[in-house]
Coordinates of C-alpha atoms and ligand atoms in Angstrom, one line a residue:
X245 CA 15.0 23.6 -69.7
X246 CA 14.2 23.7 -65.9
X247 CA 16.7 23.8 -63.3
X248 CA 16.2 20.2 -62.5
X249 CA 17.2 18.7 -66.0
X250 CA 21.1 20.3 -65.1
X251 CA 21.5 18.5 -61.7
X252 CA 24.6 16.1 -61.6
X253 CA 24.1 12.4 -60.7
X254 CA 25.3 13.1 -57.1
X255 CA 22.1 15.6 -56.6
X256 CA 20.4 15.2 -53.5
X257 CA 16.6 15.7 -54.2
X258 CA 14.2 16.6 -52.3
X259 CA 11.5 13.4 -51.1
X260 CA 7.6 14.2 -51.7
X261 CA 4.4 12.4 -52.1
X262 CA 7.0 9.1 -51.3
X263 CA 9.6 9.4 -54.3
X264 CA 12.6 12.0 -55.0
X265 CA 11.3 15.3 -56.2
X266 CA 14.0 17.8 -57.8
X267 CA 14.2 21.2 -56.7
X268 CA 12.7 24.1 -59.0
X269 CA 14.4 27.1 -57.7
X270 CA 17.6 26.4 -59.5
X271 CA 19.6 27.5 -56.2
X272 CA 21.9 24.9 -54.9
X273 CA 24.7 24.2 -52.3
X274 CA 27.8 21.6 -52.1
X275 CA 27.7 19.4 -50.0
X276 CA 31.6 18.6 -49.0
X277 CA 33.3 15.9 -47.0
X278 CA 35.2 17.6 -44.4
X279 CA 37.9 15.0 -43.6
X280 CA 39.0 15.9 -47.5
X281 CA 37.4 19.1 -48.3
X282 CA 36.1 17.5 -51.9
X283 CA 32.7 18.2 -52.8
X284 CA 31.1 15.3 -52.7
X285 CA 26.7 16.1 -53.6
X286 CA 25.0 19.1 -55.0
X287 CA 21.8 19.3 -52.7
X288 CA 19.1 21.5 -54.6
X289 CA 17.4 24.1 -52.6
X290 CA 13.5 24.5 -52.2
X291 CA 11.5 27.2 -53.2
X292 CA 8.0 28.7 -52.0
X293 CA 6.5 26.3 -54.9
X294 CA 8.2 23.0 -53.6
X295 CA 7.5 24.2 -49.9
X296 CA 4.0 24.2 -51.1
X297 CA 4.3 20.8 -53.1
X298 CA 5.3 18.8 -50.4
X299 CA 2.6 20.5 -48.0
X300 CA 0.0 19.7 -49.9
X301 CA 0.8 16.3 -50.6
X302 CA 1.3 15.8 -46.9
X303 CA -2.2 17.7 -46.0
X304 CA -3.8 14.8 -48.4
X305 CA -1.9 12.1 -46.8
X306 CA -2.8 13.2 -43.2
X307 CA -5.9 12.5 -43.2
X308 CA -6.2 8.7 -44.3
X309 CA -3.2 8.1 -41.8
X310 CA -4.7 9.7 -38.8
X311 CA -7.8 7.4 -39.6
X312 CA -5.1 4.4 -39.8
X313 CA -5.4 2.2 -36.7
X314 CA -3.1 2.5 -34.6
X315 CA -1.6 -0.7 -33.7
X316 CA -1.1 -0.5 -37.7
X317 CA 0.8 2.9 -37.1
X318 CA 2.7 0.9 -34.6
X319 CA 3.3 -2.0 -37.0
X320 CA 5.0 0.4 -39.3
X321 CA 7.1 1.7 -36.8
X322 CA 8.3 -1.7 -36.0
X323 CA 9.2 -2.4 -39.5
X324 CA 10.8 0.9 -39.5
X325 CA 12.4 0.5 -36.8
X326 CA 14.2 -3.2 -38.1
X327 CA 15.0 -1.5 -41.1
X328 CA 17.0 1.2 -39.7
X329 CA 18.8 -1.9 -37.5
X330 CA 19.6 -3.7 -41.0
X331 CA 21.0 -0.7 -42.5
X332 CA 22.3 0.6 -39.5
X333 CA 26.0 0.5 -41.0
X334 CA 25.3 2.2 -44.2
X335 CA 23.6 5.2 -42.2
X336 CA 26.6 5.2 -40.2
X337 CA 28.6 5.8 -43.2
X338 CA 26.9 8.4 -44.6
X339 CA 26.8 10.3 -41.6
X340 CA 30.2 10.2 -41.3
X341 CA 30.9 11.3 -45.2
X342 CA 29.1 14.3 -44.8
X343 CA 29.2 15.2 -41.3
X344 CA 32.9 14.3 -40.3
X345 CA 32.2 12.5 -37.2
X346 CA 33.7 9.2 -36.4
X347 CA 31.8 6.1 -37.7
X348 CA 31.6 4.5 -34.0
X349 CA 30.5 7.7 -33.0
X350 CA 27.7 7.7 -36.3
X351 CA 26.5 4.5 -34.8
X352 CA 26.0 5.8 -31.6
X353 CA 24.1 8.5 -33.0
X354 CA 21.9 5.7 -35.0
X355 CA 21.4 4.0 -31.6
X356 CA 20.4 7.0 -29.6
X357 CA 17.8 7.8 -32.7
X358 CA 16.8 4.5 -33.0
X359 CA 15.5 4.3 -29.2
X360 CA 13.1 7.4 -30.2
X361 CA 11.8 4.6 -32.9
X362 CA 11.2 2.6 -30.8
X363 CA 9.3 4.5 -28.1
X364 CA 7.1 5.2 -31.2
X365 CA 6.4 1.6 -31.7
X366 CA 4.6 1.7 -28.0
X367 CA 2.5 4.9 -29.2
X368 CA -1.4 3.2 -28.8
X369 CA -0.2 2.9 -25.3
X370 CA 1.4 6.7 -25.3
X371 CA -2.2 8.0 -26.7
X372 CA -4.4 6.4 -24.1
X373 CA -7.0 8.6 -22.7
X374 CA -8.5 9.5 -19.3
X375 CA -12.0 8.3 -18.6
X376 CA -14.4 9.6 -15.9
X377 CA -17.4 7.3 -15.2
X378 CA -20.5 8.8 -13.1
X379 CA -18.5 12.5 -13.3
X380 CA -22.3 14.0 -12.9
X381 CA -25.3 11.6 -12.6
X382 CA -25.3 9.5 -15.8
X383 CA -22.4 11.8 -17.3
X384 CA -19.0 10.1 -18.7
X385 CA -16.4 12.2 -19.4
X386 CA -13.2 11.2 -21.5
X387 CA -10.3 12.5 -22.8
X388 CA -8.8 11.9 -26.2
X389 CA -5.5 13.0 -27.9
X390 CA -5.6 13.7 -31.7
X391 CA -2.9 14.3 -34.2
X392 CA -2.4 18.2 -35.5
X393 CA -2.3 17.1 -39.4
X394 CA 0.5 18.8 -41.1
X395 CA 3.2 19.3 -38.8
X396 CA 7.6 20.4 -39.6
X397 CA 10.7 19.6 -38.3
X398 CA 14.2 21.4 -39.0
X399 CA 17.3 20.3 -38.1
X400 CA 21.1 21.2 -37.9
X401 CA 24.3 19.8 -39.2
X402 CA 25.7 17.6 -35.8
X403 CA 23.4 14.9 -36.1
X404 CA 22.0 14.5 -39.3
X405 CA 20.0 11.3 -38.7
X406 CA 19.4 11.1 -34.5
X407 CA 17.8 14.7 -34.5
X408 CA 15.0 14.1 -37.8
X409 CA 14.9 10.7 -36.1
X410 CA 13.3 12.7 -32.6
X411 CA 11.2 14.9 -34.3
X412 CA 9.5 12.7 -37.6
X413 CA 8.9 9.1 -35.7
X414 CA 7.1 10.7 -32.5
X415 CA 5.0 12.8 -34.9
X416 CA 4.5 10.3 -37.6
X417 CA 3.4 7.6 -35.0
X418 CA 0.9 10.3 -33.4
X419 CA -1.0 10.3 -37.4
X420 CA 0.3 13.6 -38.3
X421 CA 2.0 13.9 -41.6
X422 CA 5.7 15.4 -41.2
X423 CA 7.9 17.3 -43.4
X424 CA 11.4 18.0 -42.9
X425 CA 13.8 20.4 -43.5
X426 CA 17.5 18.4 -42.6
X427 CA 20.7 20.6 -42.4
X428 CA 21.8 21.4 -46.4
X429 CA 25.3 20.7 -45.0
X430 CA 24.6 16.7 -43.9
X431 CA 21.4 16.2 -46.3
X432 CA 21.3 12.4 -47.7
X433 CA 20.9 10.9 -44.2
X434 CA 17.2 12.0 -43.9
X435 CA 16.9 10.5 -47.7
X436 CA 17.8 7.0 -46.5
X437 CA 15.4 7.5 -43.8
X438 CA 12.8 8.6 -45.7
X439 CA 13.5 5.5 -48.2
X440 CA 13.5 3.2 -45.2
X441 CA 10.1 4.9 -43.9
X442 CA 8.5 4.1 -47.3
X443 CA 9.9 0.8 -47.4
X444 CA 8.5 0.4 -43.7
X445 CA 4.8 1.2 -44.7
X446 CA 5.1 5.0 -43.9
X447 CA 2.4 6.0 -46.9
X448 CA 3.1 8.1 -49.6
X449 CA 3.0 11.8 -48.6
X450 CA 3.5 11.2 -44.6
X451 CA 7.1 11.9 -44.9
X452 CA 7.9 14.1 -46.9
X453 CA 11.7 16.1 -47.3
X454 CA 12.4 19.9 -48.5
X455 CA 16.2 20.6 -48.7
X456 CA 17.0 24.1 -48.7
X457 CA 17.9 27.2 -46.6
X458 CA 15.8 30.3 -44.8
X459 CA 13.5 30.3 -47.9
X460 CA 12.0 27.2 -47.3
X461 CA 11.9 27.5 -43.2
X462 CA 10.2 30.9 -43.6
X463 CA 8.1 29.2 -46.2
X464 CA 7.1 26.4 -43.4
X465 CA 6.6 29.1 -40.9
X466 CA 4.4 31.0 -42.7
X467 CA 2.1 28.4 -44.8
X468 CA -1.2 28.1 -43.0
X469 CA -1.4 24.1 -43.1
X470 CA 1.5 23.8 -41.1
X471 CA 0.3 23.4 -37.6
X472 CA 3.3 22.7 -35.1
X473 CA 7.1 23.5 -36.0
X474 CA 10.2 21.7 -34.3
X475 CA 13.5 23.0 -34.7
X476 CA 16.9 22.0 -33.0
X477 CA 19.7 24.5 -34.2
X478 CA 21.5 27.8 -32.6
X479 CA 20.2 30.4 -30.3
X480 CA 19.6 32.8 -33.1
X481 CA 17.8 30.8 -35.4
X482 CA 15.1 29.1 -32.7
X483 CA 14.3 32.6 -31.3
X484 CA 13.8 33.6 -35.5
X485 CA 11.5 30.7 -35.2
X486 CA 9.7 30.6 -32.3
X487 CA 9.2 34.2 -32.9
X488 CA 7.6 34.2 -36.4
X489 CA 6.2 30.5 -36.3
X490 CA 4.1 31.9 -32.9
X491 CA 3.1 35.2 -34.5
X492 CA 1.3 32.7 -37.1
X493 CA -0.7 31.0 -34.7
X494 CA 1.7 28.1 -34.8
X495 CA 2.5 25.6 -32.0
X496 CA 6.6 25.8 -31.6
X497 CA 9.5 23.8 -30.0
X498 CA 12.4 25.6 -30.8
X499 CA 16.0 23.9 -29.1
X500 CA 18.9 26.5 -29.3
X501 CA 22.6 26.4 -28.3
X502 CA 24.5 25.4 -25.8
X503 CA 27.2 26.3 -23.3
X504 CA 27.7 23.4 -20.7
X505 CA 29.5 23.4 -17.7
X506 CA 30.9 20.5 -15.7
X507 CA 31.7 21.3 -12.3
X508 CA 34.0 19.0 -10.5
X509 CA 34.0 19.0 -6.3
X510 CA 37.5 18.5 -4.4
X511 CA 36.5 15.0 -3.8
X512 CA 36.0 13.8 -7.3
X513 CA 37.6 11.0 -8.7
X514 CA 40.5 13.1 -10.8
X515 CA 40.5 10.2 -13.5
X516 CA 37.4 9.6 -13.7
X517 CA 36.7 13.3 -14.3
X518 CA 38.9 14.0 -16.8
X519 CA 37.8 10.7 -18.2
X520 CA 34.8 12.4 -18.7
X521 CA 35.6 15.9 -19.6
X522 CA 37.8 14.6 -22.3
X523 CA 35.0 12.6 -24.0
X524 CA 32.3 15.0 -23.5
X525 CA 34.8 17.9 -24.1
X526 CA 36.1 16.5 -27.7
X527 CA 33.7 13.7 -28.8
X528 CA 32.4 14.1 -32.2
X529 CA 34.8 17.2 -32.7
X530 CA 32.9 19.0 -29.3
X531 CA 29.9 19.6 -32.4
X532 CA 27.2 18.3 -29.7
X533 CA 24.7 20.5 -28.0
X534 CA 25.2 18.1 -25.2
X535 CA 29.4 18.4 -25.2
X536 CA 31.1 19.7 -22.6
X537 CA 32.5 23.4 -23.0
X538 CA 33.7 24.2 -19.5
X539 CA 34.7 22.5 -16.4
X540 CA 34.8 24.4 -13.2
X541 CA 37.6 23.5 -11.4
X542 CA 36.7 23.9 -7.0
X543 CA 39.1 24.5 -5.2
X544 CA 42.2 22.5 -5.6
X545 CA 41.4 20.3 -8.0
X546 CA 42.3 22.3 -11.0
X547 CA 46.2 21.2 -11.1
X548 CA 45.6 17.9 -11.3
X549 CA 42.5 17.8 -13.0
X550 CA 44.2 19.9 -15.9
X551 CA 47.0 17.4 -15.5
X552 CA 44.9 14.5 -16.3
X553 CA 43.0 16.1 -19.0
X554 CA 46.6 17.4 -21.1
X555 CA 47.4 13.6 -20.4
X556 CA 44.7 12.0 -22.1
X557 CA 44.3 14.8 -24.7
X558 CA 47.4 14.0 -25.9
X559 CA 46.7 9.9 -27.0
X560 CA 43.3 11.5 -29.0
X561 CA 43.7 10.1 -32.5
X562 CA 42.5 13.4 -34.9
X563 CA 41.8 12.1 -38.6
X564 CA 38.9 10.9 -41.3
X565 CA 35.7 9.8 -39.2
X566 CA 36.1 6.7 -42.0
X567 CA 39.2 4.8 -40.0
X568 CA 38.6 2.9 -36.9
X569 CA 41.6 4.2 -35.1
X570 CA 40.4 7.9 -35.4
X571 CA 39.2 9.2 -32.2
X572 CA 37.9 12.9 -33.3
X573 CA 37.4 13.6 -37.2
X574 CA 37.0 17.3 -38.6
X575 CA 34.9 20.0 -38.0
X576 CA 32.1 20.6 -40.5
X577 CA 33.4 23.0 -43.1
X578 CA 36.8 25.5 -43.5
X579 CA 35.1 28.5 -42.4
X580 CA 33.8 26.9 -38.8
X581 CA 37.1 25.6 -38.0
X582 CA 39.0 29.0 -38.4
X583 CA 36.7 30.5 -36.4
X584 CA 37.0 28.1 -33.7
X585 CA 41.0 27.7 -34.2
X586 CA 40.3 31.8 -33.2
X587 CA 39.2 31.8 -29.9
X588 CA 42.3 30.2 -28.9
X589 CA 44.1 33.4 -30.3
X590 CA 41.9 35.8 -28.4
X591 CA 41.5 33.5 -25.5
X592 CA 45.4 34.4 -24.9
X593 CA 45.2 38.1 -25.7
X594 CA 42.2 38.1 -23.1
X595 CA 44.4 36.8 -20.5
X596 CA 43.6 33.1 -20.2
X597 CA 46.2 30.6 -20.9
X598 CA 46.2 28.6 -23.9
X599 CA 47.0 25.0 -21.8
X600 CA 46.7 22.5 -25.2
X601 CA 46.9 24.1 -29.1
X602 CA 45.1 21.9 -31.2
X603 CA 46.3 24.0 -34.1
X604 CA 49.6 21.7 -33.5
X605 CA 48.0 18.3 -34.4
X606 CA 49.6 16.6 -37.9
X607 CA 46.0 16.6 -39.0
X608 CA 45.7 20.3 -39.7
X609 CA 48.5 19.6 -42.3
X610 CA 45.2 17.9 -44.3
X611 CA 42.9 19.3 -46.7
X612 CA 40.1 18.5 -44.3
X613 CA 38.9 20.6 -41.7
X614 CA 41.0 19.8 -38.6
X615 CA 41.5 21.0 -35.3
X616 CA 43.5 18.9 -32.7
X617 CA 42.0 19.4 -29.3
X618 CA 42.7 22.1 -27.2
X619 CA 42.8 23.2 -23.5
X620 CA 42.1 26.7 -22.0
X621 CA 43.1 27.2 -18.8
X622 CA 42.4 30.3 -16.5
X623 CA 39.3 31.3 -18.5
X624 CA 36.8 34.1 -17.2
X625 CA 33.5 35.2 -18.1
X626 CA 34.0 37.8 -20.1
X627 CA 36.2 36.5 -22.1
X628 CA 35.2 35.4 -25.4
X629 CA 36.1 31.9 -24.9
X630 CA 33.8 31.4 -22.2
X631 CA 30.6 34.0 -23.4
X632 CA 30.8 32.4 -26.3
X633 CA 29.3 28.6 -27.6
X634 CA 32.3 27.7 -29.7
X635 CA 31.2 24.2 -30.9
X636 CA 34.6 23.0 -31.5
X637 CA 37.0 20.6 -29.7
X638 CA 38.0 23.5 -27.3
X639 CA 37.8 22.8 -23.4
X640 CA 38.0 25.7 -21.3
X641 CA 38.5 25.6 -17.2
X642 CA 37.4 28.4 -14.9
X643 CA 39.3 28.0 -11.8
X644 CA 36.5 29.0 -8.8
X645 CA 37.2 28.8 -5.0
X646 CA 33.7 27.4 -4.1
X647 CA 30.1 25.3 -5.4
X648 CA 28.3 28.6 -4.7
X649 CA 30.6 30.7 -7.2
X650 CA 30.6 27.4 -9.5
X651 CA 26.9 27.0 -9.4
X652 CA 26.6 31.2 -9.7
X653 CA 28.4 31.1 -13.0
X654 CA 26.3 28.6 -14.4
X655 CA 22.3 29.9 -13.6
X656 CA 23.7 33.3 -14.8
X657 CA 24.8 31.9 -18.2
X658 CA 22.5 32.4 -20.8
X659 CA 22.3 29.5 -21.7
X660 CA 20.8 26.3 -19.9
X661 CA 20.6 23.2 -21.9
X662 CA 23.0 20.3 -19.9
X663 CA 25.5 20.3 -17.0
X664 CA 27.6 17.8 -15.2
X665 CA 28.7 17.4 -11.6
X666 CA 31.3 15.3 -10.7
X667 CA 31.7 14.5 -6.9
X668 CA 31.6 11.4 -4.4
X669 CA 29.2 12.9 -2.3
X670 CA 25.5 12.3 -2.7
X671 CA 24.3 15.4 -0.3
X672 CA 26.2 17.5 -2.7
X673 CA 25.1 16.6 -5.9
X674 CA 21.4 16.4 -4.8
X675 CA 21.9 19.9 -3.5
X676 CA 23.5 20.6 -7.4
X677 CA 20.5 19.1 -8.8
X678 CA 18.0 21.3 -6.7
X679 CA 19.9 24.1 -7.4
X680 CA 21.0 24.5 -10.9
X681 CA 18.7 26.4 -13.4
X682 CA 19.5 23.5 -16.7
X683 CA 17.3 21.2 -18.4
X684 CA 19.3 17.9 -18.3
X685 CA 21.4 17.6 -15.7
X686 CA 24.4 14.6 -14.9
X687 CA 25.5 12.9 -11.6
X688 CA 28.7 12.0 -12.6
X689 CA 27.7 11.6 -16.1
X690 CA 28.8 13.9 -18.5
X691 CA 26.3 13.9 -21.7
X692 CA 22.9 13.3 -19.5
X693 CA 21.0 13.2 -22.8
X694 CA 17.4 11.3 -21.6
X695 CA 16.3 8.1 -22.6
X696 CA 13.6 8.2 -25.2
X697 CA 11.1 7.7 -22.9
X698 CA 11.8 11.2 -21.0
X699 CA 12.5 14.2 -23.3
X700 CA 15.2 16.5 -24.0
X701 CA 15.5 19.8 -23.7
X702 CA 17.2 22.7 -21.9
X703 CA 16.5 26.1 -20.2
X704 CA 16.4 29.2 -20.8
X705 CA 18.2 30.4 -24.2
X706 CA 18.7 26.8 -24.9
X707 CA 14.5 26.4 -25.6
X708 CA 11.4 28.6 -26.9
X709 CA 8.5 26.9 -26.5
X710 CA 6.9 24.9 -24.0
X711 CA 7.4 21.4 -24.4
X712 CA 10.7 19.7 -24.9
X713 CA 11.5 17.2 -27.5
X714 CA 10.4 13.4 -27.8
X715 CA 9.1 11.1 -25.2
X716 CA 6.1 12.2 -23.2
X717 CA 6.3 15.7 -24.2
X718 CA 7.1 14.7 -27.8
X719 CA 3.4 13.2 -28.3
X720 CA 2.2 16.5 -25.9
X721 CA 3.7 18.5 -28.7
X722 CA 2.5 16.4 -31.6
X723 CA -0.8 15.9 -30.5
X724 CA -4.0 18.2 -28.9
X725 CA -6.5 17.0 -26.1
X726 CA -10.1 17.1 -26.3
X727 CA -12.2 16.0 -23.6
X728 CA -16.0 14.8 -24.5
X729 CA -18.5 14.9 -21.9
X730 CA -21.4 12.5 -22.7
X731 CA -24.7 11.3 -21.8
X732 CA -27.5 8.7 -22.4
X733 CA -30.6 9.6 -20.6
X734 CA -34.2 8.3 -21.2
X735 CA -35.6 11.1 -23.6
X736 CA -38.7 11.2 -21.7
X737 CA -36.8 12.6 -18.7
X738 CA -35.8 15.6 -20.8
X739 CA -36.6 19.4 -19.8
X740 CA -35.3 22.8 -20.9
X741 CA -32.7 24.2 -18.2
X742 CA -31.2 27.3 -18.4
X743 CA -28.8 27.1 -15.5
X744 CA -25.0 26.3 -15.9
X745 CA -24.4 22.7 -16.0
X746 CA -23.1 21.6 -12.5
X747 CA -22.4 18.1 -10.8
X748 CA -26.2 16.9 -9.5
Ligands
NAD156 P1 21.8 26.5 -37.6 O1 20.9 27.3 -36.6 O2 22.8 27.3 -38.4 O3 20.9 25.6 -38.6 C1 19.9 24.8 -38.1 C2 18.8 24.7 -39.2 O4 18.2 26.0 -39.5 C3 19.4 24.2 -40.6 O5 18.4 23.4 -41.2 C4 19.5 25.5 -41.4 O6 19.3 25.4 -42.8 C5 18.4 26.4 -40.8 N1 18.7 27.8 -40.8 C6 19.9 28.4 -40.7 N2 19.8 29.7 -40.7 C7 18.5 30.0 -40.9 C8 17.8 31.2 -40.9 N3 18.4 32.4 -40.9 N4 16.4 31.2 -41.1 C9 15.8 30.0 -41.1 N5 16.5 28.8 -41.1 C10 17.8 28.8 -40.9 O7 22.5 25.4 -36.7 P2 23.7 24.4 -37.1 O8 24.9 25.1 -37.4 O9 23.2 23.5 -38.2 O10 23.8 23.4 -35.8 C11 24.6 23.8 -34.7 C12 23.8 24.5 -33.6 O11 22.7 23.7 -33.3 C13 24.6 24.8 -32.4 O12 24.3 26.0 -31.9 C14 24.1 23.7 -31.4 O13 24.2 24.0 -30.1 C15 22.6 23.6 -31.9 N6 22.1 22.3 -31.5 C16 21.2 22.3 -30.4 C17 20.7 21.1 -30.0 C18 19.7 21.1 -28.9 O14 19.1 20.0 -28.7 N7 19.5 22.1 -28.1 C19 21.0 19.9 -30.7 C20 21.8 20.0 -31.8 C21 22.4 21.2 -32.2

């Protein structure tokens, strides 16, 4: 009896050749709601034969599809596209289930995904060429993009449909086939997707899931028909990535963590910037790359900045993602939580002063994976609280005297993926925008994550690799250039010339 014959009728299964394929390896994980802490699927975990399975079937697939015209790609992405907007709600909800996050909040995840859909649907238009008439006497020279064939995407637990959503439509639309590897935690999002996709038009074998763990990505980085990887997880696992993917002759975009600052000038609206560190600080449980982690207080504006923020921390609704009044559901499992709920602990024994404990909330009386939201105040670098990306609904303020020790603390960080700056004056925050060493940057906006038709991606540890995710860059990554030069000259006028072609 194989592995696959035991598997529960909650199993998530893997999606090849454009139908649910079990997993072989007989290695498995719960996947667990963490409002509740029940287990609520049993996701099946690839092995080097089902890596292989689904590779091959998308090396046969890729090659019909890139020969597919494209205003039929595009038609498929259109019909893709108004299926994700029927089922919208239903991906909302299973988001939520397994992830934790709020279902208003699910639905802005399935908006901000959707958008990358729908810059695919415009992709004959993305993959016009240049052309170069007369570029020598009776020479035309042209540039064409084409897809790579097999291409992978792997993605983390925080946003378990917008993320695959970046990565598969961009290269899909581009005629490459595309197989993903979704976060074991949050798995059966990418399944309704790649239902949806087939549903769409998306042929058999173009989309094509592998659930697992490091076996199947080190599978995917290693199997020579996988041309391009894209992976959006933490600093540890994209420099794994980059690294090996690279060493086998792969093209990489590997997004890593995040630590971002919000720096907020003396003459910032005080509301308006807690407003925002309070949404960006705690939204979706602070489990976004893009959340705020630390605000920089200048000058005097700490007191009542900290003041507004305890304020509004303190009407936050914590509780299941599933009701509407919730403002902030759980973290994603027991283990992440503690180890968040931690810092707070050492954030105090550091020296730093522990301003809001979310450990009091009601909601941590649950079986589900709660932290209230909580305030650090006086936090230094050095300290744990602040070296560390803690990925939890944990705000921490550095108190600075000036923008030139704000802005110092933040192009030393390792990390460089967004920032915020909140301030009335215009001079200033163009000066902020010249200066800072980040990849998405905010003017008074605190989550500057780009519109689909500019791509996302940070600095330093926060991306290996050259090009950043979707948009422009996206069908950069997905695709390669070749440039033809031609000619149609009278054959009579032909002569052997052993010189190096120049311009005549
Ligand atoms: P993770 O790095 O643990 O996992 C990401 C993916 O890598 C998953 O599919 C996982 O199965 C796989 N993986 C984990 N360990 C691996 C290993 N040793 N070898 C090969 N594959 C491995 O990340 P996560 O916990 O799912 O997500 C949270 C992290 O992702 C945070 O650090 C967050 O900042 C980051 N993130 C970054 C962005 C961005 O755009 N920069 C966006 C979302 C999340």
């Amino acid at each position: 009896m194989s592995a696959s014959d035991t598997l529960t009728p909650a199993a998530v299964s893997h999606w090849i050749n454009g139908k649910p394929d079990a997993a072989t390896s007989g290695r498995r994980a719960s996947v667990t709601n963490p409002a509740t802490g029940e287990i609520i699927a049993e996701v099946g975990f690839a092995c080097i034969d089902d890596v292989d399975r689904a590779v091959a079937a998308a090396k046969l697939a890729s090659a019909e599809w890139r020969s597919t015209p494209l205003s039929r790609r595009a038609e498929v992405m259109f019909s893709f596209r108004d299926l994700i907007v029927k089922n919208r709600n239903r991906l909302a909800e299973i988001i939520s289930l397994e992830n934790g996050k709020t279902i208003a909040d699910a639905l802005g995840e399935v908006a901000r995904g959707l958008e990358n859909v729908e810059f695919a649907c415009g992709i004959p238009n993305q993959l016009k060429g240049g052309y170069t008439e007369q570029a020598s006497r009776g020479v035309d020279v042209y540039q064409i993009r084409q897809p790579l064939g097999v291409v992978a995407g792997i993605t983390p637990f925080n946003f378990p449909a917008m993320v695959p959503l970046w990565m598969l439509s961009t290269a899909i639309a581009c005629g490459n086939a595309f197989i993903l590897k979704p976060s074991e935690k949050v798995p059966s999002a990418s399944v309704f997707l790649a239902e949806l996709a087939k549903q769409a038009g998306v042929p058999d074998g173009v989309l094509n899931l592998v659930h697992g763990d490091k076996v199947a990505v080190d599978r995917l980085l290693e199997h020579p028909d996988v041309k391009a990887i894209s992976f959006v997880g933490s600093t540890p696992v994209a420099r794994h990535i980059y690294q090996t993917a690279t060493h086998n002759g792969k093209r990489v975009q590997a997004l890593g963590g995040a630590k971002n600052h919000m720096l907020v000038l003396p003459d910032a609206d005080i509301a308006m910037a807690a407003d925002a560190a309070v949404s960006a600080g705690y939204g979706a449980a602070g489990e976004r790359c893009m959340a705020i982690s630390v605000v920089l207080a200048v000058g005097g504006v700490a007191d009542p900045l900290i003041a507004a923020i305890r304020e509004r921390v303190a009407r936050i609704k914590v509780g299941p993602g599933s009701e509407p009044f919730n403002e902030m559901g759980p973290l994603i499992s027991r283990e992440h939580r503690d180890r968040v709920a931690a810092h707070l602990d050492t954030a105090v024994a550091e020296g730093a002063t522990l301003s809001v404990d979310g450990r009091l909330d009601p909601a941590m009386r649950s079986n589900g994976f709660f932290l209230g939201p909580s305030l650090i105040d006086n936090a230094k670098p050095g300290m744990r609280c602040y070296d560390h990306e803690i990925f939890g609904p944990v705000l921490s303020v550095v108190r600075v005297a000036t923008y030139a020790d704000a802005l110092r603390l933040i192009n030393d960080n390792p990390y460089g993926n967004g920032t915020a700056i909140f301030t009335q004056n215009g001079g200033a925050a163009r000066q902020f925008q010249f200066d800072v060493e980040v990849g998405m940057v905010g003017i008074n906006v605190p989550i500057p994550v780009p519109v689909s038709y500019y791509s996302f991606g940070g600095w330093k540890s926060s991306l290996f690799g050259d090009l950043h995710m979707y948009g422009p860059e996206g069908v950069q990554f997905y695709t390669r250039s070749k440039v033809v030069t031609s000619r149609w000259p009278d054959p009579a006028a032909s002569k052997v010339d052993l010189g190096f072609p120049q311009v005549r």
